[in-house]
XYZ file of C-alpha atoms in Angstrom:
301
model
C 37.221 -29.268 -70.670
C 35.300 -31.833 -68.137
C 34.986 -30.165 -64.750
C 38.386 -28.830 -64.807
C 39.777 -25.465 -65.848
C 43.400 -24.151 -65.303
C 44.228 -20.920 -65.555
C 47.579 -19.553 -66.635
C 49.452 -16.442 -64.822
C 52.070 -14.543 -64.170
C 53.880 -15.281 -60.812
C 53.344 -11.682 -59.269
C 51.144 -11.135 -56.547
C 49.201 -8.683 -58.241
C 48.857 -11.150 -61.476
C 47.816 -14.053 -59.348
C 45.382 -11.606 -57.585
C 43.871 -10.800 -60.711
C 43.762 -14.386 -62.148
C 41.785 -15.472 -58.366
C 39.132 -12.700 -59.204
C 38.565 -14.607 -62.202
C 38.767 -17.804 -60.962
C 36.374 -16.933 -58.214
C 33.529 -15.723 -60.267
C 34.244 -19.013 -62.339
C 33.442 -21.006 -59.369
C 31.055 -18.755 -57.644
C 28.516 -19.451 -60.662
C 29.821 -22.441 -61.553
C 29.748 -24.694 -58.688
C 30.704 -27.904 -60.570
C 33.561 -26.801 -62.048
C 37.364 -27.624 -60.199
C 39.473 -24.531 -60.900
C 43.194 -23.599 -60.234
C 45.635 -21.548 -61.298
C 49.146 -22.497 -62.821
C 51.794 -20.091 -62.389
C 54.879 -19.275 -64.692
C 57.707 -17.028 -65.156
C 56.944 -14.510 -68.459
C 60.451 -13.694 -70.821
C 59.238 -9.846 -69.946
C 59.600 -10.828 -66.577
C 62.980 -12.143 -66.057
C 64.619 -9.023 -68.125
C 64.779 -6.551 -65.928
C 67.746 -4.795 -66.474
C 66.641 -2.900 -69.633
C 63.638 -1.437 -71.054
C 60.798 -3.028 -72.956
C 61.366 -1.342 -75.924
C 65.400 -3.034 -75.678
C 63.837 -6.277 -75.592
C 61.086 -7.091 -77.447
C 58.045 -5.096 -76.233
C 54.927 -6.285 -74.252
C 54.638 -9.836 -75.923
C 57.229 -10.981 -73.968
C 53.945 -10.668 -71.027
C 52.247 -13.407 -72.723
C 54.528 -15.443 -74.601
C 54.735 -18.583 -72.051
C 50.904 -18.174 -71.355
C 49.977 -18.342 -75.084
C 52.291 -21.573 -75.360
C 50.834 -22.752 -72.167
C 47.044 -22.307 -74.058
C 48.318 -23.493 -77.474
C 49.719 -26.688 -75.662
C 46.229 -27.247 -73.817
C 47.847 -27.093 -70.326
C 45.837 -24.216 -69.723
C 42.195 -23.633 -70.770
C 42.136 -19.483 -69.981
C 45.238 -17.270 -69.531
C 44.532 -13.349 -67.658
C 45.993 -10.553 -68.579
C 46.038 -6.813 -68.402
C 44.744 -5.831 -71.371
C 47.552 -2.867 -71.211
C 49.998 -5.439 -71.448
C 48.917 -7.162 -74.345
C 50.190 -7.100 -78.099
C 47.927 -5.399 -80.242
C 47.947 -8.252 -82.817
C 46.488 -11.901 -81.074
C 46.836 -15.368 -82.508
C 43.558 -16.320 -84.294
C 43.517 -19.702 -82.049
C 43.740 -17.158 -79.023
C 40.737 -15.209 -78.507
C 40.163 -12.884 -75.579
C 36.547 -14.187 -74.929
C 36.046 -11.846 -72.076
C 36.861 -8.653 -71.092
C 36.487 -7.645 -66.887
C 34.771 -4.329 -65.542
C 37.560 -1.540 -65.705
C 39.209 -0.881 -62.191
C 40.190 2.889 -61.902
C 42.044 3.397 -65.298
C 44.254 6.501 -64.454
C 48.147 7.386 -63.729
C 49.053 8.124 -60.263
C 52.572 9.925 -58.339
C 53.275 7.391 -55.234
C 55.866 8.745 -52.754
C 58.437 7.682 -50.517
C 56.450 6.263 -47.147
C 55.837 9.141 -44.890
C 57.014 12.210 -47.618
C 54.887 14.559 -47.929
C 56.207 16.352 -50.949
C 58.057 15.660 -53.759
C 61.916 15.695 -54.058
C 62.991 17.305 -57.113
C 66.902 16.359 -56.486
C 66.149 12.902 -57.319
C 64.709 11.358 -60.867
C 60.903 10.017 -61.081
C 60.364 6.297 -61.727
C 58.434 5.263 -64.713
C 58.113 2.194 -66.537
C 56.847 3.303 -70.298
C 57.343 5.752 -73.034
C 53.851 6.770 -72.793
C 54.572 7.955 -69.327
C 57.552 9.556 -69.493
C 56.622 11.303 -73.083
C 53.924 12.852 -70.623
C 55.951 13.291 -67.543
C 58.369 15.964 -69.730
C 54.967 18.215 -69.891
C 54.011 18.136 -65.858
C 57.375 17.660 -64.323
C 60.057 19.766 -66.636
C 62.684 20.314 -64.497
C 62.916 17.099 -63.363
C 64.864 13.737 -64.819
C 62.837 10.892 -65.389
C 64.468 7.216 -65.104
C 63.760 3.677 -66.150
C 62.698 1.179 -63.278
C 61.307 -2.658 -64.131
C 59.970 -4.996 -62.195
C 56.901 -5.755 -60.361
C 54.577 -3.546 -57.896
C 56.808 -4.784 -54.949
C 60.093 -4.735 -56.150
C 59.309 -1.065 -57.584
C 58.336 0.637 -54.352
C 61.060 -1.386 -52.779
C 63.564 0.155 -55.290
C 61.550 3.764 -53.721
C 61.852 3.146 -50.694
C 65.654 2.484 -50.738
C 66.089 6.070 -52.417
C 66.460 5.567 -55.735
C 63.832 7.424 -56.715
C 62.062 10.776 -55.597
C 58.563 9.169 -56.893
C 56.870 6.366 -58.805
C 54.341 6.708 -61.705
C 52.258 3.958 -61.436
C 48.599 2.721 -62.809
C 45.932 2.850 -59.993
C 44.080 -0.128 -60.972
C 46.870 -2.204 -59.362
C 47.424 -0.671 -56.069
C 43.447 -0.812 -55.770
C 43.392 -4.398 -56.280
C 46.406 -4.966 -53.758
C 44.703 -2.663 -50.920
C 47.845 -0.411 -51.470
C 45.412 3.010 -52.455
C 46.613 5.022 -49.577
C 50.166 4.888 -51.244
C 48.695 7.288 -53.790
C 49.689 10.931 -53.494
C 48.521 12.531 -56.676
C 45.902 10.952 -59.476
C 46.537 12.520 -63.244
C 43.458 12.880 -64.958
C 42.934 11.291 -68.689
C 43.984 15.306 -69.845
C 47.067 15.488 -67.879
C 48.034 11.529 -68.968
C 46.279 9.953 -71.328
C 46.323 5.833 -70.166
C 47.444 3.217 -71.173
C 45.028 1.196 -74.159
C 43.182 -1.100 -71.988
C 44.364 0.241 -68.840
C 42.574 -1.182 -65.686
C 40.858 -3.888 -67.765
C 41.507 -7.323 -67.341
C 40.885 -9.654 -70.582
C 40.395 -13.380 -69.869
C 41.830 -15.013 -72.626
C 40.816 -18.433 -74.171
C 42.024 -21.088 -77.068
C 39.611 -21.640 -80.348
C 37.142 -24.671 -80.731
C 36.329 -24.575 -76.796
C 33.296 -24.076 -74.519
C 33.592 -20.608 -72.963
C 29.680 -20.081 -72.214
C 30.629 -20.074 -67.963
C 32.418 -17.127 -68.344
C 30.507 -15.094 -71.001
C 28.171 -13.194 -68.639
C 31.862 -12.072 -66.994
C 32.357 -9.848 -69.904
C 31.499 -6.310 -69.046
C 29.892 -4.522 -72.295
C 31.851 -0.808 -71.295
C 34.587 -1.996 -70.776
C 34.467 -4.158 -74.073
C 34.028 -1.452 -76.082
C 35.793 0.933 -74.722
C 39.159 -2.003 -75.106
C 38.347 -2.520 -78.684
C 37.974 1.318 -79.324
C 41.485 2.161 -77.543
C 42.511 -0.939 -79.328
C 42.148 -0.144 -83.020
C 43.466 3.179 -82.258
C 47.184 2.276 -81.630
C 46.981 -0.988 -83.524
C 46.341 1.497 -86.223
C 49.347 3.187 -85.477
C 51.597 0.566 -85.164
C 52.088 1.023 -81.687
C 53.067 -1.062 -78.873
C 56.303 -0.799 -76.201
C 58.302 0.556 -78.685
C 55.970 3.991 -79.117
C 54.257 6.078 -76.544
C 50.876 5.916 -78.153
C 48.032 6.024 -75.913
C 44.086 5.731 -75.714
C 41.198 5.986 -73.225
C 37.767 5.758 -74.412
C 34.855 6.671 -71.826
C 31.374 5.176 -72.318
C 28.290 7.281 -71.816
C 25.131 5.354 -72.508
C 25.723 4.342 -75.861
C 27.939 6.984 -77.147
C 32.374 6.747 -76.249
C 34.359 9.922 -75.805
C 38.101 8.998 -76.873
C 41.016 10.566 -75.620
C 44.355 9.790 -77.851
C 47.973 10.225 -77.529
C 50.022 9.916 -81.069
C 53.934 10.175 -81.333
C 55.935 10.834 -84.883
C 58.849 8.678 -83.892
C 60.312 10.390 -87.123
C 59.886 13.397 -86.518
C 59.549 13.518 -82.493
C 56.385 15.798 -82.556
C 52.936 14.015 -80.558
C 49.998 15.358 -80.654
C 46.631 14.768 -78.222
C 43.032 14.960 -79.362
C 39.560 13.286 -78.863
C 36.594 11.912 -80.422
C 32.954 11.257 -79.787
C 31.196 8.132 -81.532
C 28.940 4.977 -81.139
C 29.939 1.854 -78.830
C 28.433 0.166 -82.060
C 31.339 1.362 -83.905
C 33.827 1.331 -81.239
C 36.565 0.313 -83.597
C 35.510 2.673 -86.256
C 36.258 5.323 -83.763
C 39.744 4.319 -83.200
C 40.465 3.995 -86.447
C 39.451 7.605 -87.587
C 40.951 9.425 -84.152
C 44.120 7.508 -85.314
C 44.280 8.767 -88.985
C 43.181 12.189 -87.928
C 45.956 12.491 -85.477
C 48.554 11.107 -87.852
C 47.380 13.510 -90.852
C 47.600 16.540 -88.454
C 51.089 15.188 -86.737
C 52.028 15.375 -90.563
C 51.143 18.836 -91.261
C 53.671 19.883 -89.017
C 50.911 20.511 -85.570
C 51.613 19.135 -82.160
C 54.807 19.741 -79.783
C 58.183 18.208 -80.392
C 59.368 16.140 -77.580
């Protein structure tokens, strides 16, 4: 890679936020290194008139970054790690995973409300959410909205919706916390997989040793923990399955979400285990969950 690295993005403000974070701990320990960032226009980004699970799922995120890395135009690509397929290329490692931002749901009002308006629908972006949602909010209609941070709380703003369910991670990172009205705790909602982690992404056979120390070990295991659990399951955009592992010393408390698409029951539990066997953990919360789903327990949706 010489002195030069490029690294690949999405063109919203929050993804070229996330990819300068990156790039600026790159360069702040790597002096001698020349590093920008290339922008481009995702397939999941362009289709925003219907839901993810109309169109493909979430590896329509990454599809022109992984090209972009395949082609060697790009050395790294950054993601969410909540926006990634659970299955990656072999020649596309993620050789880096960041310290996890605040990982839970949050409510987001209209500017200047101070309560929420039942008359209209709530704004959600994923199964997961609104499979939850139907629990806290009953009597209230939940509706589909795309797009990025911006053009979602525009879309709020003009009235379309009473309220937004969003991920705090990003309005921390965008200075936009005072926009949140309510937090759900992991209980209430359990997260996205990955949610509030950023995974630096990389292509086989190359040099990655200035960004290794970048990788934070929590975070990495709680990703590959909440990882194996819905890659286990089969589940992506398609299926609101959901995980959130919290590390304590060396030991990970797992939260899960699983949903019989079949059958329409879902079922919560947890799980305590080792970071060393982070994946082993998902794996069995997974089954467990499943089995149980099976025997008839959990609430239909």
């Amino acid at each position: 890679m010489k002195n030069k690295i490029v690294i690949g993005s999405r063109e919203s403000k929050l993804a070229v936020l996330q990819s300068e974070m990156v790039r600026d701990y790159i360069t702040g320990r790597n002096p001698d290194l020349d590093v920008e960032i290339l922008t481009m226009k995702t397939t999941g980004d362009k289709i925003l008139d219907r839901t993810l699970d109309k169109i493909g799922g979430k590896g329509l995120f990454v599809k022109e970054l992984d090209k972009a890395l395949l082609d060697g135009k790009t050395q790294l690509s950054v993601h969410c790690v909540k926006d990634m397929p659970m299955e990656l290329p072999e020649e596309l490692p993620i050789v880096a995973f960041s310290v996890r931002e605040d990982p839970r749901d949050v409510l987001v009002l209209p500017e200047g409300a101070e309560s929420l308006d039942k008359r209209r629908p709530l704004g959600c972006s994923s199964l997961r959410r609104t499979l939850q949602l139907k629990e806290l909010y009953p009597d209230m209609e939940v509706k589909s909205v795309r797009g990025n941070l911006q053009t979602r709380l525009r879309k709020l703003e003009e009235g379309e919706f009473s309220a937004l369910i969003l991920a705090a991670a990003g309005l921390k990172r965008l200075g936009l916390e005072n926009r949140i009205f309510r937090y759900f705790t992991p209980d209430e909602m359990v997260p996205a997989a990955g949610q509030g982690i950023l995974a630096v992404q990389g292509r086989k056979g190359l040099d990655y040793s200035f960004i290794r120390d970048y990788d934070d070990r929590d975070a990495h295991f709680a990703a590959v923990a909440e990882r194996a659990f819905v890659r286990y399951l089969d589940g992506g955009c398609t299926s609101p399955i959901a995980a959130y592992g919290e590390i304590q010393d060396d030991d990970i408390f797992l939260r899960g979400l699983y949903f019989d698409p079949e059958t329409g029951r879902y079922l919560k539990g947890t799980r305590r285990g080792k970071t060393s066997e982070a994946e082993k953990l998902g794996i069995a919360l997974a089954k467990e969950l499943k089995e149980r789903c099976s025997k008839g327990e959990g609430k239909c949706q």
